[in-house]
Tab-separated table of C-alpha atoms in Angstrom:
chain	number	residue	atom	x	y	z
A	5	UNK	CA	17.829	-8.686	24.863
A	6	UNK	CA	18.578	-10.791	22.333
A	7	UNK	CA	22.009	-11.606	21.323
A	8	UNK	CA	23.451	-14.219	18.493
A	9	UNK	CA	23.894	-17.244	21.072
A	10	UNK	CA	27.077	-18.796	20.976
A	11	UNK	CA	25.224	-22.228	21.097
A	12	UNK	CA	23.905	-21.536	17.954
A	13	UNK	CA	26.477	-20.155	16.153
A	14	UNK	CA	29.833	-21.497	18.141
A	15	UNK	CA	31.177	-18.160	18.797
A	16	UNK	CA	30.161	-15.558	21.263
A	17	UNK	CA	29.589	-12.039	18.991
A	18	UNK	CA	30.713	-8.872	21.893
A	19	UNK	CA	30.238	-5.526	21.444
A	20	UNK	CA	33.089	-4.764	24.071
A	21	UNK	CA	34.531	-7.098	26.485
A	22	UNK	CA	31.724	-8.970	28.621
A	23	UNK	CA	28.793	-7.081	26.691
A	24	UNK	CA	27.058	-8.966	23.889
A	25	UNK	CA	26.439	-7.620	20.246
A	26	UNK	CA	22.395	-7.353	20.151
A	27	UNK	CA	20.509	-8.258	17.017
A	28	UNK	CA	16.958	-7.907	16.338
A	29	UNK	CA	15.412	-11.771	15.237
A	30	UNK	CA	13.820	-9.770	11.702
A	31	UNK	CA	14.833	-6.406	9.770
A	32	UNK	CA	11.177	-5.842	9.704
A	33	UNK	CA	11.056	-5.346	13.312
A	34	UNK	CA	13.152	-2.768	12.753
A	35	UNK	CA	10.247	0.576	12.595
A	36	UNK	CA	12.775	3.011	13.659
A	37	UNK	CA	12.595	6.662	11.751
A	38	UNK	CA	13.095	7.081	8.470
A	39	UNK	CA	13.435	11.591	9.087
A	40	UNK	CA	13.718	13.814	11.074
A	41	UNK	CA	15.790	14.762	14.278
A	42	UNK	CA	16.260	11.746	16.414
A	43	UNK	CA	18.094	12.549	19.560
A	44	UNK	CA	19.625	9.399	21.268
A	45	UNK	CA	19.588	8.897	24.906
A	46	UNK	CA	22.522	9.399	27.519
A	47	UNK	CA	23.256	4.981	27.582
A	48	UNK	CA	23.465	5.147	23.940
A	49	UNK	CA	25.526	8.345	23.380
A	50	UNK	CA	27.611	10.135	26.320
A	51	UNK	CA	27.859	12.800	24.228
A	52	UNK	CA	26.101	16.248	24.971
A	53	UNK	CA	24.985	16.781	20.930
A	54	UNK	CA	22.975	13.437	20.681
A	55	UNK	CA	20.661	14.997	18.194
A	56	UNK	CA	21.065	13.311	14.829
A	57	UNK	CA	19.023	15.095	11.219
A	58	UNK	CA	18.362	11.674	9.458
A	59	UNK	CA	18.603	13.876	6.250
A	60	UNK	CA	22.523	13.902	6.629
A	61	UNK	CA	23.797	11.090	5.605
A	62	UNK	CA	27.176	10.807	7.581
A	63	UNK	CA	24.733	12.148	11.041
A	64	UNK	CA	22.604	8.554	9.671
A	65	UNK	CA	25.461	6.638	9.513
A	66	UNK	CA	26.878	8.043	12.879
A	67	UNK	CA	23.872	7.261	14.435
A	68	UNK	CA	23.054	3.430	13.117
A	69	UNK	CA	27.192	2.836	14.425
A	70	UNK	CA	26.854	4.730	17.841
A	71	UNK	CA	22.566	2.205	18.660
A	72	UNK	CA	24.386	-0.719	16.885
A	73	UNK	CA	27.821	-0.716	19.123
A	74	UNK	CA	26.130	0.380	22.190
A	75	UNK	CA	22.512	-0.967	22.607
A	76	UNK	CA	21.822	-3.685	25.449
A	77	UNK	CA	18.329	-3.906	24.285
A	78	UNK	CA	16.263	-4.320	21.238
A	79	UNK	CA	13.928	-2.344	22.137
A	80	UNK	CA	16.528	0.450	21.239
A	81	UNK	CA	16.767	-1.690	17.670
A	82	UNK	CA	13.208	-1.799	16.885
A	83	UNK	CA	12.488	2.007	18.152
A	84	UNK	CA	15.846	3.710	16.664
A	85	UNK	CA	16.956	1.831	13.278
A	86	UNK	CA	14.701	1.061	10.455
A	87	UNK	CA	15.109	-2.259	8.815
A	88	UNK	CA	15.443	-0.849	5.188
A	89	UNK	CA	17.629	1.806	5.489
A	90	UNK	CA	19.796	-0.609	7.735
A	91	UNK	CA	19.996	-2.897	4.813
A	92	UNK	CA	20.660	0.136	2.426
A	93	UNK	CA	23.196	1.810	4.601
A	94	UNK	CA	25.141	-1.885	6.130
A	95	UNK	CA	28.713	-1.906	3.994
A	96	UNK	CA	29.089	2.278	4.563
A	97	UNK	CA	28.905	1.265	8.752
A	98	UNK	CA	31.657	1.286	10.651
A	99	UNK	CA	31.402	-1.508	13.470
A	100	UNK	CA	33.318	-2.796	15.446
A	101	UNK	CA	33.795	-6.633	13.450
A	102	UNK	CA	32.490	-8.939	16.178
A	103	UNK	CA	28.948	-6.944	15.901
A	104	UNK	CA	28.904	-7.129	12.336
A	105	UNK	CA	29.454	-10.527	12.431
A	106	UNK	CA	27.339	-11.543	15.037
A	107	UNK	CA	24.418	-9.333	12.296
A	108	UNK	CA	25.692	-10.623	9.512
A	109	UNK	CA	25.491	-13.989	11.459
A	110	UNK	CA	21.344	-13.867	11.771
A	111	UNK	CA	20.939	-11.815	8.831
A	112	UNK	CA	22.872	-13.457	5.962
A	113	UNK	CA	21.250	-11.052	3.004
A	114	UNK	CA	23.423	-8.199	4.731
A	115	UNK	CA	26.549	-9.733	3.562
A	116	UNK	CA	25.264	-8.972	0.075
A	117	UNK	CA	23.430	-5.572	1.153
C-alpha cells in the first residue's frame, strides 16, 4: 500500500478513521480504462449495483469517488483509475477533504487541474 507518509508531509491523511488515504506515486502509472463498463469489486463498493458505464460522466465521477475513498491498494488505483481522466475530472470529484489533500500533496498539479 502506498500512502502519503506523515513523516514526509507532517500530516497523516486518512480516508476514514484508522485508514490512510492511498495515493499513487505518479499519475502516469494509473492506466485504468477510459471507456466501457467497469464493475467494482465488493471491497470497493458494497452495493449490488457496482457497474459503471464510463461514457456517462456522472457514473465516471461516482466510480472514481468510490475507488479513491475506499481503496487500500495502489493496485486498485492502477487498474481502475486513468491518470489523464483523473486530472480532467479532479475538481468535479466529491472526496473527503483528507483524501483530496493527500492526492494534492503528492500531485501538486491536481490543485490547478
